[in-house]
Amino acid sequence: MARKALITGITGQDGSYLAELLLEKGYEVHGLIRRSSSFNTDRIEHLYRDPHDPEARMFLHYGDLTDGAGLRQVLTAVEPDEIYNLGAQSHVGVSFKQPVYTAQVVALGTTRLLEAIHDLGLPVRFYQASSSEMFGKVVETPQSETTPFYPRSPYACAKVYAFHQTINYRESYDMFCANGIMFNHESPRRGETFVTRKITRAATRIKQGLQKKLYLGNLDAKRDWGFAGDYVEAMWLMLQQDEPDDFVVATGEPHSIRDILDIAFSELDLDWNDHVEIDPRYLRPAEVNILQGDASKAREVLGWKPKVDFEGLIRLMVESDHALAKEERVLVTHRANADS
């Protein structure tokens, strides 16, 4: 019988790549989605089959990390072998504007899920999506599993809480709970409000004459950026070990926002200095200047290493977004001709 996995946040970037990976490995995949007045399943549409189709192996369930009773109902119905908790209010900037909601979803949402697993006595393996933002105002570089946390945003504070709750349930109840401390990971499926995608989307629209300017905040911030498709493999590997543990997942190479601009705009034969302006609205109340991960433990224990390098990642995103911009240009031209 196929193993069952439940993914919270299945409609997000990581959820879609993880669903692909698990389906390829023969899993039956269940996803938790929030009820919305509009469809938000674009990233997983290519995986979807009618649930009544005998070949269907992916199923979606309405639920929310703020609803403990609903989580119990889904867990009881699915009885998963593995749970990947990727659901979150994951935008750092937004967390300053919605700190209470961020804590409800990220911090208490994780606790609700862990408590439901414990109460129901389910023998599941649990993965918690932890974040490099927990290191915040770093006390050492690079950051490893033993580096102290110094969170600098409501999102990071909530992730620290969830991280320690995951360890607490592991040690208190002998549950298989693993934390993946994920450094920044991007892809063509990244949301357009995140800086990497914001840059590649804007650069390609500028190239097609659909946009003139790109407004950004701190161009000197450095992050350790990898490819989301690589990182979900590390998530899966953590739940295949004999014992649960916590792992940093990173490339080990920090790059600045300027580096992204250099690659993205040069791919399009543009000079970003002609198009980028600083907007104080995008500066955070507390900045995190550099995050750089030491993933040696993941390499040694999990046998994991990234396959896509930084330049390859940005070029992949530019290529995808340029195709979108060209399609948008055709639509704009068609509408203009229809109105004339």
CSV table of N, CA and C in Angstrom, one decimal, residues 3-90:
chain,number,residue,atom,x,y,z
A,3,ARG,N,2.4,4.8,0.7
A,3,ARG,CA,2.5,5.7,1.9
A,3,ARG,C,1.6,6.9,1.7
A,4,LYS,N,1.1,7.5,2.8
A,4,LYS,CA,0.3,8.7,2.7
A,4,LYS,C,1.0,9.8,3.3
A,5,ALA,N,1.0,11.0,2.6
A,5,ALA,CA,1.6,12.2,3.2
A,5,ALA,C,0.6,13.3,3.2
A,6,LEU,N,0.6,14.1,4.3
A,6,LEU,CA,-0.3,15.3,4.4
A,6,LEU,C,0.6,16.5,4.3
A,7,ILE,N,0.3,17.4,3.4
A,7,ILE,CA,1.1,18.7,3.3
A,7,ILE,C,0.2,19.9,3.6
A,8,THR,N,0.5,20.6,4.7
A,8,THR,CA,-0.1,21.9,4.9
A,8,THR,C,0.6,22.9,4.0
A,9,GLY,N,-0.1,23.8,3.4
A,9,GLY,CA,0.6,24.8,2.5
A,9,GLY,C,0.9,24.2,1.1
A,10,ILE,N,0.1,23.2,0.7
A,10,ILE,CA,0.3,22.5,-0.5
A,10,ILE,C,0.2,23.4,-1.8
A,11,THR,N,-0.5,24.5,-1.7
A,11,THR,CA,-0.7,25.4,-2.8
A,11,THR,C,0.4,26.4,-2.9
A,12,GLY,N,1.4,26.4,-2.0
A,12,GLY,CA,2.5,27.3,-2.0
A,12,GLY,C,3.6,26.8,-2.9
A,13,GLN,N,4.7,27.6,-3.0
A,13,GLN,CA,5.8,27.2,-3.8
A,13,GLN,C,6.4,25.8,-3.4
A,14,ASP,N,6.8,25.7,-2.1
A,14,ASP,CA,7.3,24.4,-1.6
A,14,ASP,C,6.4,23.3,-1.6
A,15,GLY,N,5.1,23.6,-1.3
A,15,GLY,CA,4.1,22.5,-1.3
A,15,GLY,C,3.9,21.9,-2.7
A,16,SER,N,4.0,22.7,-3.7
A,16,SER,CA,3.8,22.2,-5.1
A,16,SER,C,5.0,21.3,-5.5
A,17,TYR,N,6.2,21.8,-5.2
A,17,TYR,CA,7.4,20.9,-5.5
A,17,TYR,C,7.4,19.7,-4.7
A,18,LEU,N,7.0,19.8,-3.4
A,18,LEU,CA,7.0,18.6,-2.6
A,18,LEU,C,6.0,17.6,-3.0
A,19,ALA,N,4.8,18.1,-3.4
A,19,ALA,CA,3.8,17.2,-3.9
A,19,ALA,C,4.3,16.4,-5.2
A,20,GLU,N,4.9,17.1,-6.1
A,20,GLU,CA,5.5,16.5,-7.3
A,20,GLU,C,6.5,15.4,-6.9
A,21,LEU,N,7.4,15.7,-6.0
A,21,LEU,CA,8.4,14.7,-5.5
A,21,LEU,C,7.7,13.5,-4.9
A,22,LEU,N,6.8,13.7,-4.0
A,22,LEU,CA,6.1,12.6,-3.4
A,22,LEU,C,5.3,11.7,-4.3
A,23,LEU,N,4.6,12.3,-5.3
A,23,LEU,CA,3.9,11.6,-6.3
A,23,LEU,C,4.8,10.7,-7.1
A,24,GLU,N,6.0,11.3,-7.5
A,24,GLU,CA,7.0,10.6,-8.2
A,24,GLU,C,7.5,9.3,-7.5
A,25,LYS,N,7.5,9.5,-6.1
A,25,LYS,CA,7.9,8.4,-5.3
A,25,LYS,C,6.8,7.4,-4.9
A,26,GLY,N,5.6,7.6,-5.5
A,26,GLY,CA,4.6,6.6,-5.3
A,26,GLY,C,3.7,6.9,-4.1
A,27,TYR,N,3.8,8.1,-3.5
A,27,TYR,CA,2.9,8.4,-2.3
A,27,TYR,C,1.5,8.7,-2.8
A,28,GLU,N,0.6,8.5,-1.8
A,28,GLU,CA,-0.7,9.2,-1.9
A,28,GLU,C,-0.6,10.5,-1.2
A,29,VAL,N,-0.9,11.6,-1.9
A,29,VAL,CA,-0.6,12.9,-1.3
A,29,VAL,C,-1.9,13.6,-1.0
A,30,HIS,N,-2.0,14.1,0.3
A,30,HIS,CA,-3.2,14.9,0.7
A,30,HIS,C,-2.7,16.3,1.1
A,31,GLY,N,-3.5,17.3,0.7
A,31,GLY,CA,-3.1,18.6,0.9
A,31,GLY,C,-4.2,19.4,1.7
A,32,LEU,N,-3.7,20.3,2.6
A,32,LEU,CA,-4.7,21.1,3.4
A,32,LEU,C,-4.7,22.5,2.7
A,33,ILE,N,-6.0,22.9,2.3
A,33,ILE,CA,-6.1,24.2,1.6
A,33,ILE,C,-7.2,25.0,2.4
A,34,ARG,N,-7.0,26.3,2.4
A,34,ARG,CA,-8.0,27.2,3.0
A,34,ARG,C,-9.1,27.5,2.0
A,35,ARG,N,-10.3,27.6,2.6
A,35,ARG,CA,-11.5,28.0,1.7
A,35,ARG,C,-11.3,29.4,1.3
A,36,SER,N,-11.5,29.7,0.0
A,36,SER,CA,-11.3,31.1,-0.5
A,36,SER,C,-12.4,31.3,-1.6
A,37,SER,N,-12.7,32.6,-1.8
A,37,SER,CA,-13.7,32.9,-2.8
A,37,SER,C,-13.1,32.8,-4.2
A,38,SER,N,-11.8,32.7,-4.3
A,38,SER,CA,-11.1,32.5,-5.6
A,38,SER,C,-10.2,31.3,-5.5
A,39,PHE,N,-9.9,30.7,-6.7
A,39,PHE,CA,-9.0,29.5,-6.7
A,39,PHE,C,-7.6,30.0,-6.5
A,40,ASN,N,-6.9,29.2,-5.7
A,40,ASN,CA,-5.4,29.5,-5.5
A,40,ASN,C,-4.6,28.3,-5.7
A,41,THR,N,-5.0,27.4,-6.6
A,41,THR,CA,-4.4,26.1,-6.8
A,41,THR,C,-3.6,26.1,-8.1
A,42,ASP,N,-3.2,27.2,-8.6
A,42,ASP,CA,-2.5,27.3,-9.9
A,42,ASP,C,-1.2,26.4,-9.9
A,43,ARG,N,-0.5,26.4,-8.8
A,43,ARG,CA,0.8,25.7,-8.7
A,43,ARG,C,0.7,24.2,-8.7
A,44,ILE,N,-0.5,23.7,-8.4
A,44,ILE,CA,-0.7,22.2,-8.4
A,44,ILE,C,-1.7,21.7,-9.4
A,45,GLU,N,-2.2,22.6,-10.3
A,45,GLU,CA,-3.2,22.2,-11.3
A,45,GLU,C,-2.7,21.1,-12.2
A,46,HIS,N,-1.4,21.1,-12.5
A,46,HIS,CA,-0.9,20.1,-13.4
A,46,HIS,C,-0.8,18.7,-12.7
A,47,LEU,N,-1.0,18.7,-11.4
A,47,LEU,CA,-0.9,17.4,-10.7
A,47,LEU,C,-2.3,16.8,-10.4
A,48,TYR,N,-3.3,17.6,-10.6
A,48,TYR,CA,-4.6,17.3,-10.1
A,48,TYR,C,-5.4,16.3,-11.1
A,49,ARG,N,-6.0,15.4,-10.5
A,49,ARG,CA,-7.0,14.5,-11.2
A,49,ARG,C,-8.3,14.5,-10.4
A,50,ASP,N,-9.4,14.2,-11.1
A,50,ASP,CA,-10.6,14.1,-10.4
A,50,ASP,C,-10.5,13.0,-9.3
A,51,PRO,N,-10.9,13.4,-8.1
A,51,PRO,CA,-10.7,12.5,-7.0
A,51,PRO,C,-11.4,11.1,-7.1
A,52,HIS,N,-12.4,11.1,-8.0
A,52,HIS,CA,-13.1,9.9,-8.3
A,52,HIS,C,-12.4,9.0,-9.3
A,53,ASP,N,-11.4,9.6,-10.0
A,53,ASP,CA,-10.6,8.8,-10.9
A,53,ASP,C,-9.8,7.7,-10.2
A,54,PRO,N,-9.9,6.5,-10.5
A,54,PRO,CA,-9.1,5.4,-9.8
A,54,PRO,C,-7.6,5.6,-9.9
A,55,GLU,N,-7.1,6.5,-10.8
A,55,GLU,CA,-5.7,6.7,-10.9
A,55,GLU,C,-5.3,7.9,-10.0
A,56,ALA,N,-6.3,8.6,-9.4
A,56,ALA,CA,-6.0,9.8,-8.6
A,56,ALA,C,-5.2,9.4,-7.4
A,57,ARG,N,-4.1,10.2,-7.1
A,57,ARG,CA,-3.3,10.0,-5.9
A,57,ARG,C,-3.0,11.3,-5.1
A,58,MET,N,-3.7,12.3,-5.5
A,58,MET,CA,-3.6,13.6,-4.8
A,58,MET,C,-5.0,14.1,-4.4
A,59,PHE,N,-5.2,14.4,-3.2
A,59,PHE,CA,-6.5,14.8,-2.7
A,59,PHE,C,-6.4,16.0,-1.8
A,60,LEU,N,-7.4,17.0,-1.9
A,60,LEU,CA,-7.3,18.2,-1.2
A,60,LEU,C,-8.4,18.3,-0.1
A,61,HIS,N,-8.1,18.8,1.0
A,61,HIS,CA,-9.0,18.9,2.1
A,61,HIS,C,-9.1,20.4,2.6
A,62,TYR,N,-10.3,20.9,2.9
A,62,TYR,CA,-10.4,22.2,3.4
A,62,TYR,C,-10.0,22.2,4.9
A,63,GLY,N,-9.2,23.1,5.3
A,63,GLY,CA,-8.7,23.2,6.7
A,63,GLY,C,-7.9,24.4,6.9
A,64,ASP,N,-7.5,24.7,8.1
A,64,ASP,CA,-6.8,25.9,8.5
A,64,ASP,C,-6.0,25.7,9.7
A,65,LEU,N,-4.8,26.2,9.8
A,65,LEU,CA,-3.9,26.0,11.0
A,65,LEU,C,-4.4,26.7,12.2
A,66,THR,N,-5.4,27.6,12.0
A,66,THR,CA,-6.0,28.3,13.1
A,66,THR,C,-7.2,27.5,13.7
A,67,ASP,N,-7.6,26.4,13.1
A,67,ASP,CA,-8.7,25.6,13.5
A,67,ASP,C,-8.3,24.2,14.0
A,68,GLY,N,-8.1,24.1,15.3
A,68,GLY,CA,-7.6,22.8,15.8
A,68,GLY,C,-8.6,21.7,15.6
A,69,ALA,N,-9.9,21.9,15.7
A,69,ALA,CA,-10.9,20.9,15.5
A,69,ALA,C,-10.9,20.4,14.1
A,70,GLY,N,-10.8,21.3,13.2
A,70,GLY,CA,-10.7,21.0,11.8
A,70,GLY,C,-9.5,20.1,11.4
A,71,LEU,N,-8.3,20.5,12.0
A,71,LEU,CA,-7.1,19.7,11.8
A,71,LEU,C,-7.3,18.2,12.3
A,72,ARG,N,-7.9,18.1,13.4
A,72,ARG,CA,-8.2,16.7,13.9
A,72,ARG,C,-9.1,15.9,13.0
A,73,GLN,N,-10.1,16.6,12.4
A,73,GLN,CA,-10.9,15.9,11.5
A,73,GLN,C,-10.2,15.4,10.2
A,74,VAL,N,-9.3,16.3,9.7
A,74,VAL,CA,-8.5,15.9,8.5
A,74,VAL,C,-7.6,14.7,8.9
A,75,LEU,N,-6.9,14.8,10.0
A,75,LEU,CA,-5.9,13.8,10.4
A,75,LEU,C,-6.6,12.5,10.6
A,76,THR,N,-7.8,12.5,11.2
A,76,THR,CA,-8.6,11.3,11.4
A,76,THR,C,-9.0,10.6,10.1
A,77,ALA,N,-9.4,11.5,9.2
A,77,ALA,CA,-9.9,11.0,7.9
A,77,ALA,C,-8.7,10.4,7.0
A,78,VAL,N,-7.6,11.1,7.1
A,78,VAL,CA,-6.4,10.7,6.2
A,78,VAL,C,-5.6,9.6,6.8
A,79,GLU,N,-5.3,9.7,8.1
A,79,GLU,CA,-4.3,8.8,8.8
A,79,GLU,C,-3.0,8.8,8.0
A,80,PRO,N,-2.3,9.9,7.9
A,80,PRO,CA,-1.1,10.0,7.1
A,80,PRO,C,0.1,9.3,7.8
A,81,ASP,N,1.0,8.9,7.0
A,81,ASP,CA,2.3,8.3,7.5
A,81,ASP,C,3.3,9.4,7.8
A,82,GLU,N,3.2,10.5,7.0
A,82,GLU,CA,4.1,11.6,7.1
A,82,GLU,C,3.3,12.9,7.0
A,83,ILE,N,3.7,13.9,7.8
A,83,ILE,CA,3.1,15.2,7.7
A,83,ILE,C,4.2,16.3,7.5
A,84,TYR,N,4.0,17.1,6.5
A,84,TYR,CA,4.9,18.2,6.2
A,84,TYR,C,4.2,19.5,6.5
A,85,ASN,N,4.6,20.2,7.5
A,85,ASN,CA,3.9,21.5,7.9
A,85,ASN,C,4.6,22.7,7.2
A,86,LEU,N,4.1,23.0,6.1
A,86,LEU,CA,4.7,24.1,5.3
A,86,LEU,C,3.7,25.3,5.3
A,87,GLY,N,2.6,25.2,5.9
A,87,GLY,CA,1.6,26.3,5.9
A,87,GLY,C,2.1,27.4,6.8
A,88,ALA,N,1.9,28.6,6.4
A,88,ALA,CA,2.4,29.8,7.2
A,88,ALA,C,1.9,31.1,6.5
A,89,GLN,N,1.9,32.1,7.3
A,89,GLN,CA,2.0,33.5,6.8
A,89,GLN,C,3.5,33.8,6.7
A,90,SER,N,4.0,33.6,5.5
A,90,SER,CA,5.5,33.5,5.3
A,90,SER,C,6.2,34.7,4.9
